[in-house]
mmCIF file of C-alpha atoms in Angstrom:
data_model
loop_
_atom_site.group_PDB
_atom_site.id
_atom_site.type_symbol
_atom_site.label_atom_id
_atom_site.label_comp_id
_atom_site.label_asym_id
_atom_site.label_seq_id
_atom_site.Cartn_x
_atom_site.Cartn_y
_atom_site.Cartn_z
ATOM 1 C CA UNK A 1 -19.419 -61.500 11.708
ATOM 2 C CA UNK A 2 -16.007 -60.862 13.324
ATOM 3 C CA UNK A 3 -16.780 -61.261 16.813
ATOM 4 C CA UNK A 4 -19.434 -62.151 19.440
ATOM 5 C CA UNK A 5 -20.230 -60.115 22.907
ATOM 6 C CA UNK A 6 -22.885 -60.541 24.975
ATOM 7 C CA UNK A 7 -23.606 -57.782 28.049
ATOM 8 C CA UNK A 8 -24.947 -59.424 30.815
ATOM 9 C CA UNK A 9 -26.240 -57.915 34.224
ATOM 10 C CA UNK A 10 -29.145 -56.581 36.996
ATOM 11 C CA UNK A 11 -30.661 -54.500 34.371
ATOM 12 C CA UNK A 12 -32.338 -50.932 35.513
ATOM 13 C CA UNK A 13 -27.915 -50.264 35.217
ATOM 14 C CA UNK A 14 -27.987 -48.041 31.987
ATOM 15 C CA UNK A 15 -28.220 -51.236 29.774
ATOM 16 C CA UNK A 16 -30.881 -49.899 27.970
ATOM 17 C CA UNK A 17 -28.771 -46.896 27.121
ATOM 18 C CA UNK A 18 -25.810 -48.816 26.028
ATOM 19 C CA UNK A 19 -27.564 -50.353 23.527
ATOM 20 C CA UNK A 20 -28.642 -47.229 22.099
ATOM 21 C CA UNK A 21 -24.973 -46.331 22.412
ATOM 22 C CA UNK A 22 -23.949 -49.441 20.555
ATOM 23 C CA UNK A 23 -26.626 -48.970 17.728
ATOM 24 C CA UNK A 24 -24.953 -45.823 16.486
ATOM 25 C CA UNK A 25 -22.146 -47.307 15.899
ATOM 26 C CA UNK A 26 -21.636 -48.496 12.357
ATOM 27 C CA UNK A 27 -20.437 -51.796 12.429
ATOM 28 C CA UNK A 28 -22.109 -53.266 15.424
ATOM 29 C CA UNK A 29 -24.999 -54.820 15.064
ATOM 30 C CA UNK A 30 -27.140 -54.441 18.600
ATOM 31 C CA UNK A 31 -29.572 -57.003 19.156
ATOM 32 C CA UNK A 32 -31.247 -55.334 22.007
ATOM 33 C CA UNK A 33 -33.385 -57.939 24.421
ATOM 34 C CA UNK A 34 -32.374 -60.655 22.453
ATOM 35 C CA UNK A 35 -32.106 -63.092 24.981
ATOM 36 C CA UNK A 36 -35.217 -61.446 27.329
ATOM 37 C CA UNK A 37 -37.288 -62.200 24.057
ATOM 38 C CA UNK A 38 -36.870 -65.568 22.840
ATOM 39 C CA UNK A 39 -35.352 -67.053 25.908
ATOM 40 C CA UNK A 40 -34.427 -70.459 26.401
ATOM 41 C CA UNK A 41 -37.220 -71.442 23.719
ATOM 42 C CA UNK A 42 -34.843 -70.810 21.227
ATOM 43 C CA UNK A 43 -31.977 -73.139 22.451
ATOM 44 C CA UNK A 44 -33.594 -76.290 22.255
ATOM 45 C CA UNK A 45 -31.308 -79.822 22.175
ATOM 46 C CA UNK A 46 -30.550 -81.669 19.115
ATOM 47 C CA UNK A 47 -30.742 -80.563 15.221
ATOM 48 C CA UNK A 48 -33.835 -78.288 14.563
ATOM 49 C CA UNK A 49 -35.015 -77.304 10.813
ATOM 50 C CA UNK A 50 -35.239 -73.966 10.019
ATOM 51 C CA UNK A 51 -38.674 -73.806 9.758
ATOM 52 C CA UNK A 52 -38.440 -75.319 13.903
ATOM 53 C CA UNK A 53 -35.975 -72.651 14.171
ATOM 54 C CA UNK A 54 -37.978 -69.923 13.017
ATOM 55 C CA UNK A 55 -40.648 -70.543 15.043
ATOM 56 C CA UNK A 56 -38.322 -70.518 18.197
ATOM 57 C CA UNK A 57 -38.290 -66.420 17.136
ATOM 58 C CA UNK A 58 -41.764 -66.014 15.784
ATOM 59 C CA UNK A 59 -43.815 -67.240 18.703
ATOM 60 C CA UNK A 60 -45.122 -64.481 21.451
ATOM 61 C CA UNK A 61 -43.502 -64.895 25.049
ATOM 62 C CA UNK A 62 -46.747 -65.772 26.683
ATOM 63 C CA UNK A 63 -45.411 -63.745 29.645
ATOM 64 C CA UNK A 64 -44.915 -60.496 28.111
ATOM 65 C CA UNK A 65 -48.419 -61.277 26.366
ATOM 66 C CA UNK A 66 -50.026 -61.357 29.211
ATOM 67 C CA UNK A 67 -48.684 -57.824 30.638
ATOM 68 C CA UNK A 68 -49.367 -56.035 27.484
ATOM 69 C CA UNK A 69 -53.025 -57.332 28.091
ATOM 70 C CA UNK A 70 -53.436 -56.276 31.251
ATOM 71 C CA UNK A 71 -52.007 -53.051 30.487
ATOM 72 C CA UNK A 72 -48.945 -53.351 32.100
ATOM 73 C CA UNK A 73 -46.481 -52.906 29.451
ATOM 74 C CA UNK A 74 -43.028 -52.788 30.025
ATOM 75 C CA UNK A 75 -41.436 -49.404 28.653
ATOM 76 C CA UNK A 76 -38.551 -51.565 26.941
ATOM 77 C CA UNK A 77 -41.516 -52.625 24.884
ATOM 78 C CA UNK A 78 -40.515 -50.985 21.593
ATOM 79 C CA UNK A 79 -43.285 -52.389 18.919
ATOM 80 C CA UNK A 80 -46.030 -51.828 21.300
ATOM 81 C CA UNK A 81 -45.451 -47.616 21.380
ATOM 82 C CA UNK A 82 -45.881 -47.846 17.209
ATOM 83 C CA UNK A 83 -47.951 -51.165 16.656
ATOM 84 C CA UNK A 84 -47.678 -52.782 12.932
ATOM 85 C CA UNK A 85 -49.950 -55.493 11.956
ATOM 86 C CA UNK A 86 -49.697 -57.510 15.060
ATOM 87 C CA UNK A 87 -51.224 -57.087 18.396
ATOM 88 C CA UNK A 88 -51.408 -58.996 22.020
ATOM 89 C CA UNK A 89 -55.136 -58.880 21.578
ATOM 90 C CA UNK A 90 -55.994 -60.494 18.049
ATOM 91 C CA UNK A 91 -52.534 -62.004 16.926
ATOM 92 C CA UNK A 92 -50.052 -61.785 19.549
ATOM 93 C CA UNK A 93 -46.859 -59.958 19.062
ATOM 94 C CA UNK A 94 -43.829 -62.225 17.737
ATOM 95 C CA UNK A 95 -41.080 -62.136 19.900
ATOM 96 C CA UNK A 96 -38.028 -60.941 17.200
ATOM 97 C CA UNK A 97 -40.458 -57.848 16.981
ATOM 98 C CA UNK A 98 -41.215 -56.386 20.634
ATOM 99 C CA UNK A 99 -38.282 -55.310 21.556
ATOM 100 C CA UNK A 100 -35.655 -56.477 18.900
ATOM 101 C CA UNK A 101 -36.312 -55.484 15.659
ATOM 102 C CA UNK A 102 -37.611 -52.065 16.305
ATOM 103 C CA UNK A 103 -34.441 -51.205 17.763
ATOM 104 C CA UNK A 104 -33.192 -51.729 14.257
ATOM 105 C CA UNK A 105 -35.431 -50.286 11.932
ATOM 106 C CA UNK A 106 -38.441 -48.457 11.408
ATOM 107 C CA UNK A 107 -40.261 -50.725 9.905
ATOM 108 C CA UNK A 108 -39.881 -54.369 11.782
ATOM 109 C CA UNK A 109 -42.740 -56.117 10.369
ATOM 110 C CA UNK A 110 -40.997 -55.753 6.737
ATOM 111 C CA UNK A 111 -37.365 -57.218 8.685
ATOM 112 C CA UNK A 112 -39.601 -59.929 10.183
ATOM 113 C CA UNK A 113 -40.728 -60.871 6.778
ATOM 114 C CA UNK A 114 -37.592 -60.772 5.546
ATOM 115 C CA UNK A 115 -36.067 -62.351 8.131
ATOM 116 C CA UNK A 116 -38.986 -65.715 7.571
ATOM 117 C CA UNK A 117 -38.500 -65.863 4.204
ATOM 118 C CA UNK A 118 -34.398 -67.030 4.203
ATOM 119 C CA UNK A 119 -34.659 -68.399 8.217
ATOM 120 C CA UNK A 120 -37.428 -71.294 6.989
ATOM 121 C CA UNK A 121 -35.520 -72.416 4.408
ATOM 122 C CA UNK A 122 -32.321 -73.393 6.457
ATOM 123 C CA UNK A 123 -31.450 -77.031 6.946
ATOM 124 C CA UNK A 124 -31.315 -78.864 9.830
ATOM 125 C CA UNK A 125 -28.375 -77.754 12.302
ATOM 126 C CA UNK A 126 -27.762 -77.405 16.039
ATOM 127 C CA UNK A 127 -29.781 -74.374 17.669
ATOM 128 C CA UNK A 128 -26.197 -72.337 18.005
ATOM 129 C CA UNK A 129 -25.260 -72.776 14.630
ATOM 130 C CA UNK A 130 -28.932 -71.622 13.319
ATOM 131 C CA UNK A 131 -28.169 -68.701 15.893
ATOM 132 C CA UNK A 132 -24.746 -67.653 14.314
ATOM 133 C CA UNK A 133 -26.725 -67.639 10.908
ATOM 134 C CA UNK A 134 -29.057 -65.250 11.740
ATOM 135 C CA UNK A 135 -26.601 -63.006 13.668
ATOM 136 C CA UNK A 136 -24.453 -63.206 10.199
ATOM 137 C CA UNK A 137 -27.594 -62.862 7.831
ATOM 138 C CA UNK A 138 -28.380 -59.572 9.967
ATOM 139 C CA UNK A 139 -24.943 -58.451 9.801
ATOM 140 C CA UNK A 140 -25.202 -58.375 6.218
ATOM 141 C CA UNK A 141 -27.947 -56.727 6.202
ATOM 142 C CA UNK A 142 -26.889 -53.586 8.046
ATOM 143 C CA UNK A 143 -23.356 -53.976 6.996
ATOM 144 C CA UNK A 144 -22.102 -54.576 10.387
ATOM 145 C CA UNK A 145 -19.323 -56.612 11.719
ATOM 146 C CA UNK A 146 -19.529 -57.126 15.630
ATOM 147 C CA UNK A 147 -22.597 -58.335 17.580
ATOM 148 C CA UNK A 148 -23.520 -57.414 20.928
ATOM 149 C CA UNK A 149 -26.275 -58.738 22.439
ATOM 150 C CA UNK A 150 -27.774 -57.033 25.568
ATOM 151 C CA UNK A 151 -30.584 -58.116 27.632
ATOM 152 C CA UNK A 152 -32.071 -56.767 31.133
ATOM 153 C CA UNK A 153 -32.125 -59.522 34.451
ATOM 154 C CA UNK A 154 -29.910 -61.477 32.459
ATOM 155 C CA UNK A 155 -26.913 -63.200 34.599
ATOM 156 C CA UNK A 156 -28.792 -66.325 34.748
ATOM 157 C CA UNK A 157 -28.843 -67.564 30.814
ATOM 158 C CA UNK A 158 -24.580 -66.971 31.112
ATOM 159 C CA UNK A 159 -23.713 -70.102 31.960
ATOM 160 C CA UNK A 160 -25.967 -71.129 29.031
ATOM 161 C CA UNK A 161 -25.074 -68.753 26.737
ATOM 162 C CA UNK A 162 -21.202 -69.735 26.960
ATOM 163 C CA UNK A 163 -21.646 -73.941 26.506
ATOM 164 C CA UNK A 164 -23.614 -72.737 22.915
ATOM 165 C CA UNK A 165 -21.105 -69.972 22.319
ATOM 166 C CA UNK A 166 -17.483 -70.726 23.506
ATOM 167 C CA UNK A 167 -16.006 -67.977 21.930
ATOM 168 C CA UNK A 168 -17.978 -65.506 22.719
ATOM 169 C CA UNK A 169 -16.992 -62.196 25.136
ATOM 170 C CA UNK A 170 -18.803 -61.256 28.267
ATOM 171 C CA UNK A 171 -18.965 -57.810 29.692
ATOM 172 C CA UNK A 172 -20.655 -57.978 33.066
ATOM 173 C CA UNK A 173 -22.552 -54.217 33.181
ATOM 174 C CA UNK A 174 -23.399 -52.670 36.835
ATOM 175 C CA UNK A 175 -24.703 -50.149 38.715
ATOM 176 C CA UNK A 176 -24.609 -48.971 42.572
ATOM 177 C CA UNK A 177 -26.662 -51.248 44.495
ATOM 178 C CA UNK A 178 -29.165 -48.843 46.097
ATOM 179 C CA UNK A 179 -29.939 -46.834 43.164
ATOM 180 C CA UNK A 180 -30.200 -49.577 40.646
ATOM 181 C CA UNK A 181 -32.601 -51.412 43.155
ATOM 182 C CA UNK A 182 -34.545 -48.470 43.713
ATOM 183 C CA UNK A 183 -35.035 -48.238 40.131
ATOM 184 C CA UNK A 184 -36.132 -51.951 40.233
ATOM 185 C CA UNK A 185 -38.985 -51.286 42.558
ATOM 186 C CA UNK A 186 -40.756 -49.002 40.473
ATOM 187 C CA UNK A 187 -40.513 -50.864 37.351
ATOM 188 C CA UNK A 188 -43.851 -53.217 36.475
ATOM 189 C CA UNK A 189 -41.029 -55.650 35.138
ATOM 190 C CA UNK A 190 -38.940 -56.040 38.266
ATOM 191 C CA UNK A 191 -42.182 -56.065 40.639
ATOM 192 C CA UNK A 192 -43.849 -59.089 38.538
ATOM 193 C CA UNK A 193 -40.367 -61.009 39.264
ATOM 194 C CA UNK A 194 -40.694 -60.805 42.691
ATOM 195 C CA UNK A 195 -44.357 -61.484 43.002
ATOM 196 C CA UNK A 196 -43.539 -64.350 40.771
ATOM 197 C CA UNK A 197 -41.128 -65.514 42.964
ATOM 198 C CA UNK A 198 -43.390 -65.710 45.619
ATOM 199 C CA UNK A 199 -45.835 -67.510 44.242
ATOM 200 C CA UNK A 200 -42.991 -70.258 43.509
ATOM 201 C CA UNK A 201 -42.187 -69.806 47.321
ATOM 202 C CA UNK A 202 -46.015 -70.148 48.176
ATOM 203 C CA UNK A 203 -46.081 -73.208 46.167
ATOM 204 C CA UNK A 204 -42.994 -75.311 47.351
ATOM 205 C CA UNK A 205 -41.730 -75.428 43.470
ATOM 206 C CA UNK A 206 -38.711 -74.320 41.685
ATOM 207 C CA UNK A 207 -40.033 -73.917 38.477
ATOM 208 C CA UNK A 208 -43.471 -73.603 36.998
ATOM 209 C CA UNK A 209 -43.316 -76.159 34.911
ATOM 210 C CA UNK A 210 -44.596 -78.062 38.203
ATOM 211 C CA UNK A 211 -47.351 -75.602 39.117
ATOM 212 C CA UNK A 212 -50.580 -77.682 39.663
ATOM 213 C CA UNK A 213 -54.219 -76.472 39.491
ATOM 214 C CA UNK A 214 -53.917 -77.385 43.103
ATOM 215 C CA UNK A 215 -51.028 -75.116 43.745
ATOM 216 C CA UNK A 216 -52.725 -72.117 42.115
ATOM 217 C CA UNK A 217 -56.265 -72.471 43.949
ATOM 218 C CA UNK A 218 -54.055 -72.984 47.361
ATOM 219 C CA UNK A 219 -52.321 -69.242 46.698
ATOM 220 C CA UNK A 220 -53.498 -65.759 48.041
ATOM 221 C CA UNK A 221 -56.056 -64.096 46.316
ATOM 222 C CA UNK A 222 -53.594 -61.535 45.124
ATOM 223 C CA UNK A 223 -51.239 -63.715 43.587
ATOM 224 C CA UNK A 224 -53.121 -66.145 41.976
ATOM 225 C CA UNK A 225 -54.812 -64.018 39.396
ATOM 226 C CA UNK A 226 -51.587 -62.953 37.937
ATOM 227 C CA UNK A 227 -51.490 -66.631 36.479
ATOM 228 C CA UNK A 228 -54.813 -65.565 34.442
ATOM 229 C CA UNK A 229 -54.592 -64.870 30.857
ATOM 230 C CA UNK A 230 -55.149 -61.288 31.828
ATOM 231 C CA UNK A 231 -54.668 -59.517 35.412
ATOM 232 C CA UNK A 232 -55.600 -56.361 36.992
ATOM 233 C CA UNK A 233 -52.532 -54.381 36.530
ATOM 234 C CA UNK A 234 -52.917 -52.987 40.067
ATOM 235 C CA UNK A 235 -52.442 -55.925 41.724
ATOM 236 C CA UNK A 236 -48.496 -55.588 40.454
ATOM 237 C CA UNK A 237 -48.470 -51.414 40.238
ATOM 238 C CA UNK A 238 -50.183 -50.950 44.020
ATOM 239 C CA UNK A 239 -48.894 -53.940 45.363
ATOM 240 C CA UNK A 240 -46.513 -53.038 48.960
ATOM 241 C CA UNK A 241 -43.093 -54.922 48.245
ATOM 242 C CA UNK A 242 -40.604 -53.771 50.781
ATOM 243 C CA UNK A 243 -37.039 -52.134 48.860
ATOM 244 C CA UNK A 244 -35.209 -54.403 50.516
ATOM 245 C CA UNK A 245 -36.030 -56.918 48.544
ATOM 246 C CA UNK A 246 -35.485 -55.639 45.337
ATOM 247 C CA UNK A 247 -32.310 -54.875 47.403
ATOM 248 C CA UNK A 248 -31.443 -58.466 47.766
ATOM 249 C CA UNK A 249 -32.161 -59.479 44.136
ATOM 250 C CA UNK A 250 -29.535 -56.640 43.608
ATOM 251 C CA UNK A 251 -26.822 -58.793 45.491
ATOM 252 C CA UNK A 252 -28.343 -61.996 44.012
ATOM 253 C CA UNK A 253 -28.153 -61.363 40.220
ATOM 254 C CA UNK A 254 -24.171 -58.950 40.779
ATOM 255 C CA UNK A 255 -23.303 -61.904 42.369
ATOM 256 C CA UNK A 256 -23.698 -64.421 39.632
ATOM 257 C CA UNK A 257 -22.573 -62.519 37.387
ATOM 258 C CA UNK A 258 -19.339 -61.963 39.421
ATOM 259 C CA UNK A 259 -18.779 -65.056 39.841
ATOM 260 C CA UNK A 260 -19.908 -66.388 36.138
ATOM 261 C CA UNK A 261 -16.968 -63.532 34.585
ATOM 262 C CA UNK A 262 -14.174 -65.272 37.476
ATOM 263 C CA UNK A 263 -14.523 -68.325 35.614
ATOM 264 C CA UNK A 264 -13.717 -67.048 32.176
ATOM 265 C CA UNK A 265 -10.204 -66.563 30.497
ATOM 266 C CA UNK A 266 -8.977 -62.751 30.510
ATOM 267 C CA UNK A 267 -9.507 -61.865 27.004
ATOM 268 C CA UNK A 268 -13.153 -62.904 27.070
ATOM 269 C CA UNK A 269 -14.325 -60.791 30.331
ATOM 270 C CA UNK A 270 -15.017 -57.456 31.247
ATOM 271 C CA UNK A 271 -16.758 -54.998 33.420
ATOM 272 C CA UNK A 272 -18.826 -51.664 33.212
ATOM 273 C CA UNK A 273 -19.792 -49.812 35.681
ATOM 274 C CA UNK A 274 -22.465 -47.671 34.790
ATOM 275 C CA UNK A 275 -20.910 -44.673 37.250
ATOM 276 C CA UNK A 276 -18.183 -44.816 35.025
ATOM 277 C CA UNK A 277 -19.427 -44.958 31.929
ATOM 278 C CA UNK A 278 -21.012 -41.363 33.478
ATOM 279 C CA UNK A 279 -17.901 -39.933 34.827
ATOM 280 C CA UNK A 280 -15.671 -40.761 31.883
ATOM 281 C CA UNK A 281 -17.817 -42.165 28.589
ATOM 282 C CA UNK A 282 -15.009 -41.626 25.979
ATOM 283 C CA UNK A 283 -12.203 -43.523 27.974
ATOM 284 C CA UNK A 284 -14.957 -46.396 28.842
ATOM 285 C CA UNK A 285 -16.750 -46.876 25.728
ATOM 286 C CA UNK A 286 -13.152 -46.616 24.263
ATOM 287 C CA UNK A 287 -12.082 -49.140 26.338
ATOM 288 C CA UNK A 288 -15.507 -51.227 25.637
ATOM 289 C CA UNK A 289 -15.097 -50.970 21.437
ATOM 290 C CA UNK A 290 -11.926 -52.072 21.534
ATOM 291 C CA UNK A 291 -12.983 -55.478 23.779
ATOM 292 C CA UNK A 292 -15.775 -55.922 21.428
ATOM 293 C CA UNK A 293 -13.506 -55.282 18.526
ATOM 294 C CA UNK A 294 -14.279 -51.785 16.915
ATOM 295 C CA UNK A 295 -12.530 -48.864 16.390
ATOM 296 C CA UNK A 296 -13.705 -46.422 18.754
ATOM 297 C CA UNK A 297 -14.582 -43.852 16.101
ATOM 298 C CA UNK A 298 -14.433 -40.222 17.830
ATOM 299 C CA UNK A 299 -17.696 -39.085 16.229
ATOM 300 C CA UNK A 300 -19.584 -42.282 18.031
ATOM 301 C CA UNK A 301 -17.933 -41.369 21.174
ATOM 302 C CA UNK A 302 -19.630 -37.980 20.877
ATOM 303 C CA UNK A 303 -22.679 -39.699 19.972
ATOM 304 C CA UNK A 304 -22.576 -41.883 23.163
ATOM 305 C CA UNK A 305 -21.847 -39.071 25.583
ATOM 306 C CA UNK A 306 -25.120 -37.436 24.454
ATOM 307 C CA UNK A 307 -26.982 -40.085 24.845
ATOM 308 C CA UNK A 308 -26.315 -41.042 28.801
ATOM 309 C CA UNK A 309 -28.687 -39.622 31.098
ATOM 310 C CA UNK A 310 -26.881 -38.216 34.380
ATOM 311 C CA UNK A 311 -30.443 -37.211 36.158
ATOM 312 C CA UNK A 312 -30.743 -40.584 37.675
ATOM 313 C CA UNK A 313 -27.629 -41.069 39.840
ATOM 314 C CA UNK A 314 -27.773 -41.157 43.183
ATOM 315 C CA UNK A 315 -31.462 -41.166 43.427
ATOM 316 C CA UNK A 316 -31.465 -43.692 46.525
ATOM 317 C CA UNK A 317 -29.957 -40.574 48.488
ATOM 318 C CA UNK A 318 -33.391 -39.051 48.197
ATOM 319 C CA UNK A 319 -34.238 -42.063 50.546
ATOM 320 C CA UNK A 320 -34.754 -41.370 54.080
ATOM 321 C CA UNK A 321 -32.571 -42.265 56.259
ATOM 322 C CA UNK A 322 -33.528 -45.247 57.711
ATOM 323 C CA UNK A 323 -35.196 -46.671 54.394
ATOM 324 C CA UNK A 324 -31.515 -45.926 52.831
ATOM 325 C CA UNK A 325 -30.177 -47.936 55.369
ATOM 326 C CA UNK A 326 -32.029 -50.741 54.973
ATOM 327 C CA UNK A 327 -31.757 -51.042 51.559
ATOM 328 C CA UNK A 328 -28.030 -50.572 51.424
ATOM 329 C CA UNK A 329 -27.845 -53.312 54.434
ATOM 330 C CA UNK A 330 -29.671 -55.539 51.829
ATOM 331 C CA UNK A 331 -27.365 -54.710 49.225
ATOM 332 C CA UNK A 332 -24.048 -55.049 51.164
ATOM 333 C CA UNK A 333 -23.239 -58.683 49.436
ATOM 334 C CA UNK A 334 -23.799 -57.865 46.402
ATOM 335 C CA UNK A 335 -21.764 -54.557 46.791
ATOM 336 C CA UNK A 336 -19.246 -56.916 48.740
ATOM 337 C CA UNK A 337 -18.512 -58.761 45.761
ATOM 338 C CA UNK A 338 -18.311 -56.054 43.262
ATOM 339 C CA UNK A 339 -15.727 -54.787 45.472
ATOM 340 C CA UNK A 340 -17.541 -51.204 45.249
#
């Protein structure tokens, strides 16, 4: 493994597409939702066996669990749209093979095994080190040289991310504030986040590690079920969340991660802006291979053109006028800071 990059932003930005992008190129290996699966679980203090470590990646996120039973499934939910052996309902789904190892192979519950079989028998290390094992272990399996990690709503595990990896490279990825917020409104993952949030609001706590049984019988009737082991999915889908908050979470999340990139040295920050990755994807992705350290191979550049979808741009100027208003008012800091 030569080098390290993590792409951090909003999400709903093209991410999703970038790592597609990144995938066809052959010596990067693209660990797609990485982060979004395994969390902080997977970073915890002090020397951990392998077998500790392992389990850190096997486990089900008892979040995503619970939308996949309720039938709210998140599209970015690769394992669920050609299900192996495991399922939400009987076995849960391990979190390496949602969204992670299908983006790699066909066949993820063979990888996973794999993958078990050498992780268990590590020894004890620090949670980073086990971390640049595996990245190494699945570079040599896919003969690739450069991993770039890329997950969706993910300014907030920066700060973290950098104390376990100093060396690592950060490319802060963006999008304009009223379409990328527009997008977040109509996506089940996005809408749970904010109905989350209020329910952390409703209770007076900041995390929900100090939710009480009192706390959840004191909350609205159509917040508290989404606490249940399984939810109507309506009461996320049909629920009336005004854009201008999803507008706001815009500014929030741009503006940590602007501010998270000021504080790192030149040669281990960088930006992309998903309208420019439209207008001009050979000089950008050019300009990205070579931060992330790979030869921008012309045939991949060809490859990555294809694969950007122009349709959705500028979809908040379908808006009326007042509602586009609104939401770009609620999206001015964040826009502010990008200097956009």
């Amino acid at each position: 493994m030569r080098s390290l990059t993590f792409v951090i932003g909003t999400g709903r930005s093209g991410s999703t597409a970038l790592s597609r992008i990144l995938n066809a190129h052959p010596d990067v290996l693209s660990l797609n939702e990485f982060m979004a699966s395994v969390g902080d679980a997977a970073f915890p203090e002090g020397p951990v066996t392998g077998e500790e470590f392992w389990q850190t990646l096997y486990l089900p996120a008892p979040h995503f669990e619970r939308m996949i039973r309720s039938g709210l499934p998140l599209p970015e939910f690769l394992y669920t749209r050609r299900p192996g052996r495991y399922t939400a309902r009987a076995t849960g789904i391990p979190a390496l093979s949602l969204m992670v190892l299908p983006h790699l192979t066909d066949d993820p519950d063979g990888l996973l095994d794999e993958l078990a079989a050498a992780v268990v028998r590590w020894p004890e290390r620090t949670a980073p080190e086990h971390h640049r094992a595996l990245f190494g272990l699945l570079c040599g399996r896919f003969g690739r040289t450069a991993v770039v990690e890329r997950s969706g709503y993910s300014t907030g595990w920066a700060p973290g991310l950098r104390k376990a990896f100093p060396d690592a490279r950060f490319v802060h990825m963006f999008r304009d504030g009223p379409d990328c917020a527009l997008s977040m409104s109509r996506h089940p993952g996005y809408r749970t986040i904010l109905l989350l949030r209020e329910i952390k609001e409703h209770a007076g706590i900041d995390s929900f590690a100090d939710l009480t049984p009192e706390h959840v019988r004191a909350l609205p009737a159509d917040l508290s079920p989404l606490l249940d082991d399984r939810f109507d999915p309506a009461l996320v889908r049909d629920r009336d969340i005004p854009l201008r908050r999803f507008g706001t979470l815009w500014s929030e999340l741009v503006t940590d991660g602007t501010e998270f990139l000021a504080g790192l040295p030149a040669d281990q920050r960088a930006t992309l802006a998903y309208e420019d990755l439209l207008d001009q994807p050979a000089e950008e992705l050019t300009r990205l291979a070579e931060f992330i350290g790979v030869d921008p191979r012309p045939q991949w550049l060809d490859t990555g053109s294809v694969l950007l979808d122009h349709s959705r741009r500028g979809s908040a100027n379908r808006l009326s006028a007042a509602e586009f208003a609104d939401l770009t008012e609620s999206c001015a800091p964040g826009t502010h800071v990008l200097g956009t």
